[in-house]
Tab-separated table of C-alpha atoms in Angstrom:
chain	number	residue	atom	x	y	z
A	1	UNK	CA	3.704	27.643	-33.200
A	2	UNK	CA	3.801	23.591	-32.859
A	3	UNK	CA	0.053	22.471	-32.571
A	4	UNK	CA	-0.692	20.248	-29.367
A	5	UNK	CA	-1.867	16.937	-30.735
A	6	UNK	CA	-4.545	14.110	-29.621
A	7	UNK	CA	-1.797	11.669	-28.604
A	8	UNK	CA	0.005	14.354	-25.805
A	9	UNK	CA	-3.315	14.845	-24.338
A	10	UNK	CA	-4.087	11.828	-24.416
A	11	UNK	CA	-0.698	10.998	-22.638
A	12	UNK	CA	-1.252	13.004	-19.919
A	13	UNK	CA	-5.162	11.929	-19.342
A	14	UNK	CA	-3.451	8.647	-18.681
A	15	UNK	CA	-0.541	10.037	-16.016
A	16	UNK	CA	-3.298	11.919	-14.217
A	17	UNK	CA	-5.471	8.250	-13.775
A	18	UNK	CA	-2.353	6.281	-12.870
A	19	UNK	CA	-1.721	9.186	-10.217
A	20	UNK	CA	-5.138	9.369	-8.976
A	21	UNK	CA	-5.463	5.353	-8.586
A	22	UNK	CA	-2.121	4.890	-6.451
A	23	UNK	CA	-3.747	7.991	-4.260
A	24	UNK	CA	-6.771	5.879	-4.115
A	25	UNK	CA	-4.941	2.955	-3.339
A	26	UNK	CA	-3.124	4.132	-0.629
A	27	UNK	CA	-5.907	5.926	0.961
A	28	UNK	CA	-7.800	2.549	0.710
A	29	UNK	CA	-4.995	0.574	2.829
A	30	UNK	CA	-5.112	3.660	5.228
A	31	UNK	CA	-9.174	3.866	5.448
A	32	UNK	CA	-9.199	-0.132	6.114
A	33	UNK	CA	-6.168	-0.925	8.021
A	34	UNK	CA	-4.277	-3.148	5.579
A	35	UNK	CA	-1.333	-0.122	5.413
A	36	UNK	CA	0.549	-2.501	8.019
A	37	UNK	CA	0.812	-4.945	5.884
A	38	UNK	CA	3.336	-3.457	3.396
A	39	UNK	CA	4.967	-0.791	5.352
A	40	UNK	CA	6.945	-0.284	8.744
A	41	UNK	CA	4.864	1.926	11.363
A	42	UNK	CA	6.962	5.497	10.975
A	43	UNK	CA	6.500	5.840	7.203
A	44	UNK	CA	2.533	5.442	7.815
A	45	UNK	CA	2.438	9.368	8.287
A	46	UNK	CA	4.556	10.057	4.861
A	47	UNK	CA	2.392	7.915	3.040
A	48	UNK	CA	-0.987	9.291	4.096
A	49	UNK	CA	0.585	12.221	3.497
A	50	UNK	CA	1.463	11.433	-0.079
A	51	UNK	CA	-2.211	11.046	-1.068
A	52	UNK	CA	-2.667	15.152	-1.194
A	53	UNK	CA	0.568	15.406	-3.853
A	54	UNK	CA	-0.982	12.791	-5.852
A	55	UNK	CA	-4.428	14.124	-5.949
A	56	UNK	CA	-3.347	17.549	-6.887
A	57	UNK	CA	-0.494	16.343	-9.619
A	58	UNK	CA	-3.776	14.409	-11.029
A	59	UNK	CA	-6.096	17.021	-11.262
A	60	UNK	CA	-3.513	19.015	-12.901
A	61	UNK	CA	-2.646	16.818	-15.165
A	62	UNK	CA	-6.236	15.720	-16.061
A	63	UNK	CA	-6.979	19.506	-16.808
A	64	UNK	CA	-4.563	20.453	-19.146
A	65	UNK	CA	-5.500	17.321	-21.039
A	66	UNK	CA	-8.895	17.721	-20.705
A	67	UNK	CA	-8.902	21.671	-21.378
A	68	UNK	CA	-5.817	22.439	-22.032
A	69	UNK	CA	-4.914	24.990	-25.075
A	70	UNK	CA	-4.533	23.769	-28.388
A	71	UNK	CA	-1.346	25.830	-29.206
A	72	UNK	CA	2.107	25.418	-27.345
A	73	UNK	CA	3.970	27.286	-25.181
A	74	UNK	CA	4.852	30.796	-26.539
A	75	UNK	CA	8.256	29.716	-25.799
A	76	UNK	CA	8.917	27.080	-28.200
A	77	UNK	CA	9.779	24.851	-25.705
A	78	UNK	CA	7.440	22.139	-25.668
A	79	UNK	CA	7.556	19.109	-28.169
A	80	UNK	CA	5.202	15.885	-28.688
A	81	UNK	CA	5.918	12.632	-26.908
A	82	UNK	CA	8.550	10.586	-28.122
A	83	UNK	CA	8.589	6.818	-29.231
A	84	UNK	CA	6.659	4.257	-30.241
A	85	UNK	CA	2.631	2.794	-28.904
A	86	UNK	CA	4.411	-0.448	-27.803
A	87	UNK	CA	7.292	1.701	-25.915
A	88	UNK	CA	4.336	3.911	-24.137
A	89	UNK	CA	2.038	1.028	-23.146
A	90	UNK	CA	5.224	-0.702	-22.192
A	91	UNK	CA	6.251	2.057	-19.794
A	92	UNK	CA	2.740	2.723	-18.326
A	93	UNK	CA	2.529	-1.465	-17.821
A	94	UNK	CA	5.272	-0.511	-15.182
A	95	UNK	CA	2.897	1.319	-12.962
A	96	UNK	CA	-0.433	0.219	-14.270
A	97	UNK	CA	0.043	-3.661	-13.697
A	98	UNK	CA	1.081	-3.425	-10.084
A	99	UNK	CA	-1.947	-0.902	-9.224
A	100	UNK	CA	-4.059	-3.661	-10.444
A	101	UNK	CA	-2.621	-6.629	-8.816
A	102	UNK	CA	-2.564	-4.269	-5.545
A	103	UNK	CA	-6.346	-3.632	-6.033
A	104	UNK	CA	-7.931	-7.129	-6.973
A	105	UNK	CA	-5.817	-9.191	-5.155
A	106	UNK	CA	-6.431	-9.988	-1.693
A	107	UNK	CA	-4.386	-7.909	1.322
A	108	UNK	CA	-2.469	-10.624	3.354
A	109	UNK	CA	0.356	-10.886	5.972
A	110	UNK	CA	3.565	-12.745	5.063
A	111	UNK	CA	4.250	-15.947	5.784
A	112	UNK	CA	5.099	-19.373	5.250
A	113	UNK	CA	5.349	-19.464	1.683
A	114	UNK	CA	7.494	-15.730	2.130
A	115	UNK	CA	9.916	-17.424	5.148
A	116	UNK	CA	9.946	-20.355	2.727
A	117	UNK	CA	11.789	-17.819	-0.285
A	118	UNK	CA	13.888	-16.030	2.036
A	119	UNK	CA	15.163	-18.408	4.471
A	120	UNK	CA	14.446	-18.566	7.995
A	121	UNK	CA	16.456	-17.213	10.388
A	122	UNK	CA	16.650	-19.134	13.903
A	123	UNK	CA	17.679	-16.598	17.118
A	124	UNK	CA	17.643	-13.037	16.476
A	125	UNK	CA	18.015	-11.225	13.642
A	126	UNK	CA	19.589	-8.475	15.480
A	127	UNK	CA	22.751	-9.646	17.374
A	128	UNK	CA	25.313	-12.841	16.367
A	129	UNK	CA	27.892	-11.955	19.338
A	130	UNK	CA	27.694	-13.634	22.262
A	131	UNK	CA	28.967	-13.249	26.010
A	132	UNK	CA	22.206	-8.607	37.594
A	133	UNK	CA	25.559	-6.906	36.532
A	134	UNK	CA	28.307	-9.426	36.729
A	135	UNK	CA	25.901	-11.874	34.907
A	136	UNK	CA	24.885	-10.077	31.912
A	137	UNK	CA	28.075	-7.838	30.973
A	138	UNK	CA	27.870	-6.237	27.840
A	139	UNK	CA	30.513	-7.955	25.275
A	140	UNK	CA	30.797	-4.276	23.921
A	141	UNK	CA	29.551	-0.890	24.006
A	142	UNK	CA	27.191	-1.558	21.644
A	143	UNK	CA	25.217	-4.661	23.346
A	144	UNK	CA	24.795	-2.115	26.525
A	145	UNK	CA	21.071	-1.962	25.926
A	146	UNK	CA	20.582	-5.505	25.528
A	147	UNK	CA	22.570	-6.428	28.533
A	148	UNK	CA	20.189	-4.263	30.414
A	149	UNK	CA	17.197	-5.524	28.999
A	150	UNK	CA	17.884	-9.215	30.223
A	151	UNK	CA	18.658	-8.249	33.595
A	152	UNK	CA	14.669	-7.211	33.615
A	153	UNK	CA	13.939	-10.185	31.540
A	154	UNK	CA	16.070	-12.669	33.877
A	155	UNK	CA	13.572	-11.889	36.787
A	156	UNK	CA	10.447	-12.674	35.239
A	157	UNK	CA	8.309	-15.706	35.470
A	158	UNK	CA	7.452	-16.515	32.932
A	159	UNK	CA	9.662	-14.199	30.632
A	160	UNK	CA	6.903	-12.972	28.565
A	161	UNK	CA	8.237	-11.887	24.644
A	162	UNK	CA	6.023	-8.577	24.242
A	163	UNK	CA	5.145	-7.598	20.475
A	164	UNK	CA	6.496	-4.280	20.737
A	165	UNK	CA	10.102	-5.236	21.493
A	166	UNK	CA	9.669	-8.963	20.159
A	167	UNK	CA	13.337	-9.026	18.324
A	168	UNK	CA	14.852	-7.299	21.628
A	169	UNK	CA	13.545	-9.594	23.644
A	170	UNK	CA	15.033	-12.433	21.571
A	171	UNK	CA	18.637	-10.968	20.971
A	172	UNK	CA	18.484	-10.259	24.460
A	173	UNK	CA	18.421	-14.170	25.226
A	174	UNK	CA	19.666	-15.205	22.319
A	175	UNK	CA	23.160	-13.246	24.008
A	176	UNK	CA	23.362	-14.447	27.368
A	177	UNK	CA	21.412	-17.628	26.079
A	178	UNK	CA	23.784	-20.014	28.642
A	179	UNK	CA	22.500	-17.865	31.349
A	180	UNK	CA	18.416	-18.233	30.522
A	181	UNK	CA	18.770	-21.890	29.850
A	182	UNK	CA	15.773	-23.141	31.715
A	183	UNK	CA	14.083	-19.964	32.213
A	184	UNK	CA	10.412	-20.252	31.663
A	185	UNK	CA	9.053	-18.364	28.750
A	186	UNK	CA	6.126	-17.157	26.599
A	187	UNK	CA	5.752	-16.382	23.057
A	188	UNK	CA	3.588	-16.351	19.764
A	189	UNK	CA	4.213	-16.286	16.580
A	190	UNK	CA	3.186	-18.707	13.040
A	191	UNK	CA	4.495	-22.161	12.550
A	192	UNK	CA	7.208	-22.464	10.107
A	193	UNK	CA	8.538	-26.347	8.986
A	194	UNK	CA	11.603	-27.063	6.668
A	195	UNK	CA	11.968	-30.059	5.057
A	196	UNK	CA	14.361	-31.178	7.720
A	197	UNK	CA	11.841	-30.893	10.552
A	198	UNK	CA	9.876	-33.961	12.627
A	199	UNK	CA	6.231	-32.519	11.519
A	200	UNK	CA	5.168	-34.011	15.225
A	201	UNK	CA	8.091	-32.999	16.963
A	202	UNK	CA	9.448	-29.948	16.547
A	203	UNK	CA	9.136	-26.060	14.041
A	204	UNK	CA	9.781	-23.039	14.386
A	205	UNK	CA	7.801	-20.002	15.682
A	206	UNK	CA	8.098	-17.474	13.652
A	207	UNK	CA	8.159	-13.813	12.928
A	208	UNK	CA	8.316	-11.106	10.357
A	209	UNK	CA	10.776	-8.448	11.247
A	210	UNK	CA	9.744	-5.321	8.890
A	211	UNK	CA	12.088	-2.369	8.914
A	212	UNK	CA	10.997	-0.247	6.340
A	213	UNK	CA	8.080	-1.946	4.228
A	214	UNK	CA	7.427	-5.888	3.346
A	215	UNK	CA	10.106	-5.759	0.490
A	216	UNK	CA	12.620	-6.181	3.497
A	217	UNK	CA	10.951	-8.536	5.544
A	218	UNK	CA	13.287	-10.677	7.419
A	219	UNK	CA	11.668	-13.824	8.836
A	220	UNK	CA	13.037	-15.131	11.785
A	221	UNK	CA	12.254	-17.448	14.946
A	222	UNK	CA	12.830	-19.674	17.746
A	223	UNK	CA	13.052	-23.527	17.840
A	224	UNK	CA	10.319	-25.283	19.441
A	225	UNK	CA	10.561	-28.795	20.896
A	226	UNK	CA	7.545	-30.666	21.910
A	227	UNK	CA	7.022	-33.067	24.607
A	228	UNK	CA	4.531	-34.727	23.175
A	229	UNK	CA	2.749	-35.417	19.123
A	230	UNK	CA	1.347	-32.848	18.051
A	231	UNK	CA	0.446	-33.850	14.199
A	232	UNK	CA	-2.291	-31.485	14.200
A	233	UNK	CA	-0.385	-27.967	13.972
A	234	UNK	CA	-0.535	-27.152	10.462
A	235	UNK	CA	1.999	-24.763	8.870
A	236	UNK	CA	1.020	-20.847	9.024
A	237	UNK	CA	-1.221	-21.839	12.201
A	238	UNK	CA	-0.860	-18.752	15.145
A	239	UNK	CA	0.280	-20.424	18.492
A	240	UNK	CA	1.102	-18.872	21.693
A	241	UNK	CA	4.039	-21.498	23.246
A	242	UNK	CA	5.034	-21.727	26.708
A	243	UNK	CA	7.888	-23.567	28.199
A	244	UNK	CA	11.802	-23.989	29.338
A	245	UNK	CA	14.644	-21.869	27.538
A	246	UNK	CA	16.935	-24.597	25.824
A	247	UNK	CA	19.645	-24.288	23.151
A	248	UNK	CA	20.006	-26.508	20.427
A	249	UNK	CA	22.731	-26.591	17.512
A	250	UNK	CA	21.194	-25.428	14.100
A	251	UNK	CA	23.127	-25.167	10.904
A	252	UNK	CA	26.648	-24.999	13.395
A	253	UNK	CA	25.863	-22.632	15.814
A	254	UNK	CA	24.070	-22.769	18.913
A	255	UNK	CA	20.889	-21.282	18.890
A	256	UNK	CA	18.247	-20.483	21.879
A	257	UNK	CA	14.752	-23.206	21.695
A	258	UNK	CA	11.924	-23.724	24.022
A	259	UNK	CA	11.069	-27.243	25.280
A	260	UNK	CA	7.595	-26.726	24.654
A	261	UNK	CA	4.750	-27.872	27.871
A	262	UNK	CA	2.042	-25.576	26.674
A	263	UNK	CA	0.951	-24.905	23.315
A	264	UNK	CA	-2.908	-22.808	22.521
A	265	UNK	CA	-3.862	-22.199	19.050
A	266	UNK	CA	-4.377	-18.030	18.857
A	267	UNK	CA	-5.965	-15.900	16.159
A	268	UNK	CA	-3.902	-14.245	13.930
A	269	UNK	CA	-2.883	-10.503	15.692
A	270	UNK	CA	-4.240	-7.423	14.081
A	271	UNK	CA	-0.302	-6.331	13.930
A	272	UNK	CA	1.660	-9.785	12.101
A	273	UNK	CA	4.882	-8.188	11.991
A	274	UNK	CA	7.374	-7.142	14.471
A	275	UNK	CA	9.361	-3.534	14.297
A	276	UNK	CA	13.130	-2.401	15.510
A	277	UNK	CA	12.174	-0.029	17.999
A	278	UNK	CA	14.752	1.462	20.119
A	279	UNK	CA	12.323	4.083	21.869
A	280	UNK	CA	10.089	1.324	23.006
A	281	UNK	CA	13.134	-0.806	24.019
A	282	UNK	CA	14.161	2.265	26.687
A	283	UNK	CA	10.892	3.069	27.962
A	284	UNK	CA	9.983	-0.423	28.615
A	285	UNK	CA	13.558	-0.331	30.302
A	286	UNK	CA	12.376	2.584	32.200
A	287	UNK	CA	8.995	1.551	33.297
A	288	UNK	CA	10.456	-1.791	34.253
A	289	UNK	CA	12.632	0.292	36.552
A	290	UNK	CA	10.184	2.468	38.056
A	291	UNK	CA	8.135	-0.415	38.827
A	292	UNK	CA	10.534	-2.688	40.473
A	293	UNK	CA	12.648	0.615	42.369
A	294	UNK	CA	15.590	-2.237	41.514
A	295	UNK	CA	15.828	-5.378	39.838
A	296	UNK	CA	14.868	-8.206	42.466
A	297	UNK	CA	13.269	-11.537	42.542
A	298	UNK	CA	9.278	-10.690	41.231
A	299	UNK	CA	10.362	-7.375	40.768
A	300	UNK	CA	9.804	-7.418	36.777
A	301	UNK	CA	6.362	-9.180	37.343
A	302	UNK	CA	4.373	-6.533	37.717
A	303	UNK	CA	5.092	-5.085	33.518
């Protein structure tokens, strides 16, 4: 019978602590709300969930390398660890070094320097086709939704962008952007500069869309124009912006900007990013319907 070395126990003592520090991990995001920062929403419940499979694939493993027999299986099946200390520690440096970075450093919501890497998108994300029912006509079946949502939109004053269906509410413009041109409007989001910007004149407000977790993070946003110097907005500042619906060309297409008359410095939102949320999308659809018994001047006012 093959004898159960030092080294294999000591291998698994050391697969039961990487386990048991990502459960702590997670359950440490969970416990003090920093979870939104790397993940979308709907996998919150998968990942809280993980924490029980961890624990108990730990505790396992610690045991059998803690008190585990010193003989193998009767079978013959089991065999030591292959390869090398280096290849090991190499392996475990895999899971071990991002635990630690997770740990020490500090939980934070994209921005800036993130938009910076990946490139800023101006409009929406969502849609790049363009064309009160013969006003905002779907281009095609699939735009049907959006087409419905800026017929509630197209009666507010101001058209207030809600968090929950922030991207919506842009593609929605962004769309029938020739009909919202001068529509008043209210947003928020962090400023974003490129090297190309007037620093007193004009950035971008910006957004993180998340989809699934941070890793595919799109930042995107909306041209803002001000009326006036404004030299003291730094980069990554919050702002909520109020104004007139303009369009502007950026990098050859026409995109959808606000001509800025109101701008209020705002804390940073317990929630950063923004979600694709279809569900939220109908019901606000539906309670906007409700409400109103019709679309009507004022009518969407009261959401």
């Amino acid at each position: 019978m093959m004898k159960e070395g030092p080294v294999f126990r000591s291998h698994e003592l050391i697969r039961a602590l990487i386990l048991l520090g990502f459960a702590l991990y997670i359950a440490r995001l969970s416990a003090t709300g920093y979870l939104q920062y790397y993940v979308a929403p709907e996998m919150y419940p998968w990942l809280r969930l993980s924490v029980i499979p961890l624990v108990a694939l730990s505790l396992n493993l610690a045991y059998r390398a803690l008190f585990g027999t010193k003989n193998g299986m009767d079978c013959h099946c089991e065999r030591p660890v292959a390869g090398s200390k280096l290849k090991h520690s190499a392996i475990y440096a895999l899971f071990i070094l991002p635990l630690l970075l997770g740990s020490l450093l500090p939980d934070k919501a994209l921005g800036v320097t993130a938009a910076s890497k990946k490139g800023m998108i101006l409009g929406s994300p969502v849609l790049t086709r363009e064309q009160l029912d013969g006003k905002f006509k779907a281009p095609d079946k699939y735009n049907v939704e959006f087409a419905e949502l800026a017929k509630l939109l197209y009666v507010q004053e101001p058209i207030e962008v809600k968090p929950e269906i922030y991207s919506e509410i842009v593609g929605a413009i962004q769309l029938f952007k020739e009909e919202f041109k001068g529509k008043k409007i209210r947003l928020s989001g962090f400023v974003y500069r490129d090297e190309g910007m007037s620093p007193d004149h004009e950035f971008v407000l910006g957004r993180f869309l998340v989809q699934c977790c941070t890793a595919d993070a799109y930042p995107f946003g909306v041209p803002i124009r001000l009326q006036t110097n404004h030299p003291a907005i730094r980069n990554d500042a919050w702002l909520e912006v109020e104004g007139n619906l303009i369009t502007e060309i950026r990098e050859g297409r026409e995109v959808i900007a606000v001509a800025a008359e109101r701008v209020t410095e705002i804390p940073r939102p317990d929630t950063p990013y923004i979600y694709l949320n279809s569900k939220e999308v109908e019901q606000w659809i539906q309670k906007a319907r409700e409400s109103s018994g019709g679309i009507g001047p004022g009518s969407a006012e009261k959401l």
